[in-house]
XYZ file of C-alpha atoms in Angstrom:
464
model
C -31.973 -21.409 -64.092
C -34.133 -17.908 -64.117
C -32.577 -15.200 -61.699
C -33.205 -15.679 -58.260
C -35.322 -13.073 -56.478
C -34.000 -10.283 -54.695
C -33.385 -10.453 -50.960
C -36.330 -7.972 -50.442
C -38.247 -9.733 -52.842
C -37.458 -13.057 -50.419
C -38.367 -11.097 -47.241
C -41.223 -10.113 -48.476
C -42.726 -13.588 -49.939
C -41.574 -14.596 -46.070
C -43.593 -11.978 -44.999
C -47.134 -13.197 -46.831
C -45.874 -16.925 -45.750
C -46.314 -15.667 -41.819
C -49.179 -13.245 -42.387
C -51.438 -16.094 -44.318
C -50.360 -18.653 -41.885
C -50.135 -17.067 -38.525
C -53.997 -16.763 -37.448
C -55.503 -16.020 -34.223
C -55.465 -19.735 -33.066
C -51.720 -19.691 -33.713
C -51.786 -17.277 -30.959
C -54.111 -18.656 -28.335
C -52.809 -22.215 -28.587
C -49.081 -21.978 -27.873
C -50.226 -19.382 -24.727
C -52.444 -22.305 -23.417
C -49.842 -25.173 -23.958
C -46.923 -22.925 -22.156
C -49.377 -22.197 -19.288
C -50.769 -26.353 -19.010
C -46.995 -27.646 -19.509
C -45.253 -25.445 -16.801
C -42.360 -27.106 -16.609
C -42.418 -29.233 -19.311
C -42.473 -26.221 -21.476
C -39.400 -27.127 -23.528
C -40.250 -30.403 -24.843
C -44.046 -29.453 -25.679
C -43.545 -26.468 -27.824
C -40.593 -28.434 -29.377
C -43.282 -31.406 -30.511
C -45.496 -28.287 -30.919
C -43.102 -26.259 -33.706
C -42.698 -29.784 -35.421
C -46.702 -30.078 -36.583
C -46.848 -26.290 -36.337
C -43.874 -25.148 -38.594
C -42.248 -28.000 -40.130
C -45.299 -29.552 -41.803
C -46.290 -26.572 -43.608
C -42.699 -25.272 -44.582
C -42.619 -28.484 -45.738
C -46.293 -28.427 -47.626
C -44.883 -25.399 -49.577
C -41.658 -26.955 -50.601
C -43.649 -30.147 -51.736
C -45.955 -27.985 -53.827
C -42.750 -26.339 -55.215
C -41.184 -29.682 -55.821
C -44.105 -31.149 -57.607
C -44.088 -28.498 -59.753
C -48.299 -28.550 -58.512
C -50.498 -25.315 -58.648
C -52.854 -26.765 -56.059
C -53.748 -29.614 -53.657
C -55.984 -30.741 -56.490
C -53.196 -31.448 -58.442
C -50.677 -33.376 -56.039
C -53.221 -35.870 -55.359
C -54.238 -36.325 -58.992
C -52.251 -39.636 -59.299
C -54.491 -40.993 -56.121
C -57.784 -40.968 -58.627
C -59.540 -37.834 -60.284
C -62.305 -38.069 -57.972
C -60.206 -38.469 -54.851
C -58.465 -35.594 -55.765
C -61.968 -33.098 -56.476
C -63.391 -35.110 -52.942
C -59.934 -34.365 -50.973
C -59.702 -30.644 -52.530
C -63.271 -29.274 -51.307
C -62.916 -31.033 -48.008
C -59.363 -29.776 -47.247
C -60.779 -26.109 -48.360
C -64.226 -25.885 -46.925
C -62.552 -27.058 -43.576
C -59.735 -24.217 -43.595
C -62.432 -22.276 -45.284
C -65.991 -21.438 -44.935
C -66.660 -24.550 -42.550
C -64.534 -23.510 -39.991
C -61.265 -21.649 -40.169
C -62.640 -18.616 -41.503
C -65.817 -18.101 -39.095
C -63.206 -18.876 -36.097
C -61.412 -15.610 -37.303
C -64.239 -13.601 -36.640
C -65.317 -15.520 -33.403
C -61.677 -15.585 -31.899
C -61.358 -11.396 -32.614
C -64.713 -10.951 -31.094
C -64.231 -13.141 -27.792
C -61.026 -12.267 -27.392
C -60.848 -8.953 -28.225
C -63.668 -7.245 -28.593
C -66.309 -8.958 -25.954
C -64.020 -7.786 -23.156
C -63.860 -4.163 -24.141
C -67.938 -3.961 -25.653
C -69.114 -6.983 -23.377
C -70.866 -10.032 -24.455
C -73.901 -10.681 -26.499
C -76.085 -12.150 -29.606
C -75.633 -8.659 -31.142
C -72.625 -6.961 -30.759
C -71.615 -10.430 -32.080
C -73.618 -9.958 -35.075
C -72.869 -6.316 -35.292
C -68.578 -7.139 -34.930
C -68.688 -10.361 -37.601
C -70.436 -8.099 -40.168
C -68.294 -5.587 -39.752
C -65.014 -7.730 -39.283
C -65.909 -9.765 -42.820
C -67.017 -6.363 -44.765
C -63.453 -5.299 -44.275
C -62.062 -8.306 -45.449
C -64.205 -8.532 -48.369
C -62.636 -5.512 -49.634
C -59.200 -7.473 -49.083
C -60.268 -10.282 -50.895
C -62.449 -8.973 -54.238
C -58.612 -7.263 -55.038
C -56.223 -11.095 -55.098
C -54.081 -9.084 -57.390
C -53.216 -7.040 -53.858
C -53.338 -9.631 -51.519
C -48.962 -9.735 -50.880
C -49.362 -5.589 -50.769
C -52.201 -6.338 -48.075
C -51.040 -8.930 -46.058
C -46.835 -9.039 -46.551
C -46.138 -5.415 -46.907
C -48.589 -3.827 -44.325
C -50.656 -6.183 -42.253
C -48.078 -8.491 -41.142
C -45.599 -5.908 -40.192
C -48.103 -3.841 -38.157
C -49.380 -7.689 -36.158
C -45.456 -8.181 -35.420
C -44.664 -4.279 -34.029
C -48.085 -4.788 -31.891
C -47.325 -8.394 -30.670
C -43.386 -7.465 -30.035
C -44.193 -4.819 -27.881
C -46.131 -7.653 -25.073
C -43.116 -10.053 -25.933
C -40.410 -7.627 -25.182
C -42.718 -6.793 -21.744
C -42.761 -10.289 -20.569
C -39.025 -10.856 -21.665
C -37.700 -7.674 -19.998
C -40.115 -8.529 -16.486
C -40.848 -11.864 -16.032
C -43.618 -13.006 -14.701
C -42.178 -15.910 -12.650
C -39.168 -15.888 -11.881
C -38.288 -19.065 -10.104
C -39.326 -22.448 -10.324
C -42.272 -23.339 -13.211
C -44.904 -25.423 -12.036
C -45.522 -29.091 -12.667
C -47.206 -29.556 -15.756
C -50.932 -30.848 -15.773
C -52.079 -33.895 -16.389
C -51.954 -34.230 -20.246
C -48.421 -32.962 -20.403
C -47.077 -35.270 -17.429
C -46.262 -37.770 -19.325
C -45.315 -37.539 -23.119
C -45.286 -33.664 -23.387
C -43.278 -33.299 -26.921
C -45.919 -36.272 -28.011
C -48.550 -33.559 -26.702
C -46.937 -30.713 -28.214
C -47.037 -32.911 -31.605
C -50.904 -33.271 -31.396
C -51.540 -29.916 -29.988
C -49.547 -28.146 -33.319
C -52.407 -29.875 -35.669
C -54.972 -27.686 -34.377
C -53.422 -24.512 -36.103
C -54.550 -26.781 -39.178
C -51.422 -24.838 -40.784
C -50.151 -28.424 -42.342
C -53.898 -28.130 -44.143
C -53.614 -24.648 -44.788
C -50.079 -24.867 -46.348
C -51.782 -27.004 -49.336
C -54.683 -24.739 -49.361
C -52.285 -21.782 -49.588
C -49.917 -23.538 -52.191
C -51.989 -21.745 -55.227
C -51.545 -18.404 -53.653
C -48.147 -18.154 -52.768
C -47.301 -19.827 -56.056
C -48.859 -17.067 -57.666
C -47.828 -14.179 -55.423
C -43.532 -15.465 -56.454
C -44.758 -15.513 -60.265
C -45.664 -12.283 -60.022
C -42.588 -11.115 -58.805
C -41.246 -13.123 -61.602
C -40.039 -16.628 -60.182
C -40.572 -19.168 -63.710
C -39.881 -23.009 -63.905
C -40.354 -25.663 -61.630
C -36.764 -25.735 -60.119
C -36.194 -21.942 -59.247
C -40.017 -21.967 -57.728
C -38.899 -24.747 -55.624
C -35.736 -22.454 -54.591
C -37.727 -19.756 -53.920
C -40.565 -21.321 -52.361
C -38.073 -23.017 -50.052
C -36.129 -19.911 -48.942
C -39.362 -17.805 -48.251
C -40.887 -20.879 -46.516
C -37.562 -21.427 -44.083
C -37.752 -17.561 -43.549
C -41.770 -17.489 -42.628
C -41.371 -20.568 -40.681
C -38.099 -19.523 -38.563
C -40.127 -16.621 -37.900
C -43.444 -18.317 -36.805
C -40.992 -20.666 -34.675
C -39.886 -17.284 -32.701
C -43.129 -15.791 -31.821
C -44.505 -19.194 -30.877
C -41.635 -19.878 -28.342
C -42.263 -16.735 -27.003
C -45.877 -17.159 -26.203
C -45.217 -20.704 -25.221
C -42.702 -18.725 -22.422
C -45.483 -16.105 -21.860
C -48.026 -19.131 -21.128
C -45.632 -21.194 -18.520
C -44.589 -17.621 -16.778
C -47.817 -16.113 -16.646
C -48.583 -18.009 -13.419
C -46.492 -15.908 -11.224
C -49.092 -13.008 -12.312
C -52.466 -14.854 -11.987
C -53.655 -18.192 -10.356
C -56.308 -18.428 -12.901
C -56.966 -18.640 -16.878
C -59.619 -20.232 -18.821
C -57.673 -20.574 -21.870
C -54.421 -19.124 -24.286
C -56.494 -16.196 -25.206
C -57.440 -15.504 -21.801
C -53.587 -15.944 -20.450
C -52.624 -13.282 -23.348
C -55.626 -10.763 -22.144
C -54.572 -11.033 -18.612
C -50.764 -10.478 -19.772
C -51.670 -7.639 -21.403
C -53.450 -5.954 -18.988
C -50.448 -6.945 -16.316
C -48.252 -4.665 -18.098
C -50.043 -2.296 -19.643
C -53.210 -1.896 -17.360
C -56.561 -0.715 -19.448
C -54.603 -0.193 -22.390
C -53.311 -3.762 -22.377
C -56.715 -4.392 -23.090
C -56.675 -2.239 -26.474
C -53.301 -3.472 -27.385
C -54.488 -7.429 -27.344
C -57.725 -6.354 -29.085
C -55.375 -4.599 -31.864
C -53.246 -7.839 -31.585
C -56.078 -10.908 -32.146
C -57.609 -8.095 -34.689
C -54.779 -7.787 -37.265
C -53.646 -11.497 -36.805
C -57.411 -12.560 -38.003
C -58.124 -10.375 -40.432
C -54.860 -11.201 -42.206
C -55.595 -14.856 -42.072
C -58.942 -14.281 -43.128
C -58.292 -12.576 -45.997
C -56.064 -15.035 -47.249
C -58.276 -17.712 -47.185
C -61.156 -16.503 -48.841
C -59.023 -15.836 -51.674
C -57.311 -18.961 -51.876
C -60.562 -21.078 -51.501
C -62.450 -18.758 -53.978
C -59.741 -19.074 -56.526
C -59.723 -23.114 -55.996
C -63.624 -23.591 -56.321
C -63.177 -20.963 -59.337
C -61.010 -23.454 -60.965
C -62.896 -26.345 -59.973
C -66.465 -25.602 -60.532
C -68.562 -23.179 -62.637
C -68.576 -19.681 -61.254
C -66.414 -16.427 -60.880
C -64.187 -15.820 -58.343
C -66.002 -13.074 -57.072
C -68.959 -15.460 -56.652
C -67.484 -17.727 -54.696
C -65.240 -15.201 -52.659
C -69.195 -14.073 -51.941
C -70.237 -16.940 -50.989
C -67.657 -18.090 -49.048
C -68.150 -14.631 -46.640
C -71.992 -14.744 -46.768
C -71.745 -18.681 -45.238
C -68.699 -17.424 -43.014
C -70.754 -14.763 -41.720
C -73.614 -17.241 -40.641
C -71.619 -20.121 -38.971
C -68.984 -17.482 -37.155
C -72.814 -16.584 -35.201
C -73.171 -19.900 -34.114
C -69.840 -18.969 -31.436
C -66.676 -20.022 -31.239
C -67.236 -23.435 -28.993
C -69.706 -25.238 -31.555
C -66.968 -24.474 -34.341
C -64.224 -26.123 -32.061
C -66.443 -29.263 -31.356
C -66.909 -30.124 -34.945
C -63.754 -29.060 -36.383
C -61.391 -31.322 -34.247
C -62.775 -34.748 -35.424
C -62.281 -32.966 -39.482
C -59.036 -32.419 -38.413
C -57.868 -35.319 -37.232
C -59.185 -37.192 -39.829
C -57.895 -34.943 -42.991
C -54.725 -34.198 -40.960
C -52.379 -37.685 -41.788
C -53.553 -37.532 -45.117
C -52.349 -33.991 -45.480
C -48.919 -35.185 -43.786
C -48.562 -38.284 -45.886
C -49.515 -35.699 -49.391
C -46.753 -33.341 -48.089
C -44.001 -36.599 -47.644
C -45.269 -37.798 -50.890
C -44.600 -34.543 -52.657
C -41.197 -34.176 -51.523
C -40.423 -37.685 -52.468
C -41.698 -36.764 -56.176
C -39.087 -37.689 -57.916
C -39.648 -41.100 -57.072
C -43.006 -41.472 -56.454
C -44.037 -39.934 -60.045
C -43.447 -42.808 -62.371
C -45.143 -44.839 -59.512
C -48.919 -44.018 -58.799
C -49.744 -47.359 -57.413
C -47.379 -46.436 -54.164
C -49.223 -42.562 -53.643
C -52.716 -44.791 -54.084
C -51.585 -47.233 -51.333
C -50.472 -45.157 -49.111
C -53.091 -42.716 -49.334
C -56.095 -45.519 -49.124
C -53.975 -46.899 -46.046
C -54.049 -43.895 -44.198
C -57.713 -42.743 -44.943
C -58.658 -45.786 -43.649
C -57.060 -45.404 -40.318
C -57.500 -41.400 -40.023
C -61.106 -42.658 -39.963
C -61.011 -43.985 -36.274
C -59.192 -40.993 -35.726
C -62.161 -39.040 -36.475
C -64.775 -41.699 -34.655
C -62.787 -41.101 -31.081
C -62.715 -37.355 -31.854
C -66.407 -36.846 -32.325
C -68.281 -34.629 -29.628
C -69.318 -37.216 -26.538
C -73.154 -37.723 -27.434
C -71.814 -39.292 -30.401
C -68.728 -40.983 -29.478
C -70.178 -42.768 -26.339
C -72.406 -44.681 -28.646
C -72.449 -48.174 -28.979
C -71.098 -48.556 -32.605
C -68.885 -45.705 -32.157
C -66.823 -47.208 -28.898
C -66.875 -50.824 -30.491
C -64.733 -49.371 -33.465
C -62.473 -46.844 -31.795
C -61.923 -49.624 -29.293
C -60.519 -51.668 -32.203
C -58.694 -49.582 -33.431
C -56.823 -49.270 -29.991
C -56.343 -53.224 -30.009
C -54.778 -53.098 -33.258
C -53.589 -49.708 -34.251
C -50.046 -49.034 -32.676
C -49.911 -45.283 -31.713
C -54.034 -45.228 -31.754
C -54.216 -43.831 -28.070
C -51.563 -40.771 -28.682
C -53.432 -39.890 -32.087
C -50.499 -41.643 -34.110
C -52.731 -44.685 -35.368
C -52.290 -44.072 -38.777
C -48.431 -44.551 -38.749
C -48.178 -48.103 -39.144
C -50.911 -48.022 -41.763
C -49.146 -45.620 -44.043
C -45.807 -47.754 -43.852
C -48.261 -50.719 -45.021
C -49.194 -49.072 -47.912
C -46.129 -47.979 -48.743
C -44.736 -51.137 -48.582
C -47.759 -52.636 -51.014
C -47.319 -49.884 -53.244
C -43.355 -50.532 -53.606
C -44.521 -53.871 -54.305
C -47.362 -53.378 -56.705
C -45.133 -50.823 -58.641
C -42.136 -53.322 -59.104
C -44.726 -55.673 -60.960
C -45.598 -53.109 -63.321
C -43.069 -51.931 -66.044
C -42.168 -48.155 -65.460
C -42.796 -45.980 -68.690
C -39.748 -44.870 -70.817
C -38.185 -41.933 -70.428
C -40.935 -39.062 -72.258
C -44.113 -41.564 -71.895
C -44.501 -40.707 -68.392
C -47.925 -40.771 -66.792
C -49.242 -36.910 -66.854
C -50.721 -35.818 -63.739
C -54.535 -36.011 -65.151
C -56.212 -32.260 -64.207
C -59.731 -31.723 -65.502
C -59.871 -28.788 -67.004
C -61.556 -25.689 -64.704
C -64.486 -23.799 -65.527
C -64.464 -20.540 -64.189
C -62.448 -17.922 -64.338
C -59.694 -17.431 -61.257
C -58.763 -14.198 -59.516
C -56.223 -13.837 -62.004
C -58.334 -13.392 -65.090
């Protein structure tokens, strides 16, 4: 086996893990679930780190493990076409669609629009700005771990410590938390579970599986086993990391009540934290803190979803990196809410599929001489994640008559349907049908192994 990397080779790998992953919704979100589940705090960010951390820790690994350079690739067995369809779907959703505009939108609201004030265009006038800068990020990939592991991240953790360390050293509440709302009642790790997809970090760790690939080769990480070493240790770094900061502002969120009665949302709670401690300059230090957190994120997925469509489809990478920012630009306008809306049925729809990729991966050694079982399981789940996606839709549309008649099947006969867990049962199904169908078959000798079948790519990647 090659050598292994050098401890500050590791850290730093860990370092690009948590800058690519850790966005500015991985911020607001685990502020808003501490403040909704009050005393239930515990068990929801513990269902919350599960989705949050585990699932894309593990999304790495799997890519490692398959020995996979992209998404595109670990669900070639599925079909060639499945795997192009699942590819630009995963991507523009983390991507152009709506990940990257909610960088710009999430740094303006929360940052900047309390500072500057609101309006049409100083929104205009901050998104232009905010995605020139991280143009110049992204037309250098060869830079990208200098940009985001070595100085970005670093900088977001010394900014965000300093309002963790605050709220740590003076509580805001110091006795009793209070009783957690309604959705957290009953169920709150269950909660926790479904609130972690909505970092769409599980998505993004697939996404994100041809960068950091690339960033360990260059620091000289070759064959499949010692990448999956590697891989793993900088992923179980990143993610033990990510599972700090999020407990934290999970504990910020459930003590912040004992400072103010009311908060709109996570990204409100941190504003108003910040500005408990630190006055007006709290409101400078969260506007430094949502800044560097989105910019970071955004910089890493332009690049990864340039250098995918690169591969995929005629076209430079510097095309489609300018693309990608021109659309961004134009939907991150539209505001922050009508990205939300639309994204959450995508989600919850691509989001078991993603899970069931990930379990599939790490199972590889298995699953690889039998495709029938990763085309079962895959068709099973799609087909229930589908219903997911009906009862997620934004109310004009899911108060419809066809609409309600179907998700109101799928509660009748889905098991889990009603906590977002419908497509459990499903996947077992097809995994079970797949065993089966694969048993029927004769496996291939040893050396006449199916090959994973990748189309050849047609433009050139950031690497060329």
């Amino acid at each position: 086996m090659p050598p292994r990397l050098r401890p500050g080779q590791t850290l730093l790998l860990a370092s690009l893990v948590f800058g690519l992953f850790f966005g500015a919704g991985n911020l607001i979100f685990p502020a808003g679930l501490g403040r909704d589940a009050g005393a239930a705090v515990t068990p929801a960010t513990l269902g919350f780190l599960v989705t949050a951390v585990g699932l894309p820790v593990l999304g790495i690994v799997a890519s490692a493990v398959t020995g996979a350079r992209s998404v595109r690739e670990m669900t070639a067995p599925v079909s060639r076409r499945f795997a192009v369809a699942f590819t630009c779907l995963l991507y523009l959703t983390i991507g152009p669609l709506f990940a990257i505009p909610r960088t710009a939108t999430v740094s303006y609201e929360i940052g900047v629009a309390p500072l500057a004030g609101d309006g049409g265009l100083r929104l205009l006038g901050f998104t232009a700005a905010f995605f020139a800068v991280a143009a110049v990020a992204a037309f250098r990939p060869g830079r990208l771990m200098e940009w985001v592991g070595r100085y970005l991240t670093p900088a977001f953790l010394v900014l965000l410590g300093a309002l963790v360390a605050a709220a740590v050293v003076a509580p805001m509440s110091t006795g009793a938390l209070p009783s957690p709302a309604p959705a957290y009642a009953d169920g709150a790790f269950v909660r926790g579970l479904l609130d972690g997809y909505t970092t769409m970090d599980a998505l993004a760790s697939l996404a994100f599986a041809v960068v950091i690939v690339d960033a360990a080769r260059r620091l000289g990480v070759t064959g499949p086993r010692r990448m999956a070493v590697e891989l793993g240790k900088a992923g179980l770094l990143g993610g033990a990391a990510m599972a700090v900061v999020y407990a934290s502002l999970a504990y910020i969120g459930a003590t912040s009540h004992g400072a103010f009665a009311q908060a709109a949302n996570g990204g409100d709670v941190l504003a108003r934290t910040a500005s408990h401690f630190f006055g007006t300059a709290g409101a400078y230090l969260i506007a430094a803190i949502v800044f560097v957190a989105c910019l970071k994120t955004c910089i890493g997925l332009i690049v990864a979803c340039a250098e995918m469509f690169a591969e995929m489809f005629p076209g430079s990478y510097r095309l489609w990196a300018g693309l990608f920012l021109v659309v961004s630009f134009a939907l991150a306008n539209l505001g922050l809410e009508a990205i939300i809306a639309w994204s959450v049925p995508v989600l919850r729809f691509l989001y078991p599929i993603a899970v069931v990729v990930i379990l599939l991966g790490l199972a590889w050694a298995w699953v690889r001489d039998r495709p029938a079982v990763t085309r079962w399981v895959v068709a099973c789940t799609g087909l229930a994640a589908f219903f997911d996606l009906l009862g997620a839709l934004p109310e004009a549309l899911a108060t419809t008559p066809p609409v309600t008649a179907l998700t109101g099947l799928a509660g009748r006969v889905l098991p889990g349907y009603a906590v977002g867990f419908g497509w459990v049962v499903p996947a077992l199904v097809g995994l079970a049908v797949g065993t089966v169908a694969a048993a029927s078959r004769p496996r291939p000798r040893r050396g006449e192994r199916e090959a994973i079948p990748v189309t050849a790519g047609h433009g050139r990647t950031a690497a060329d």
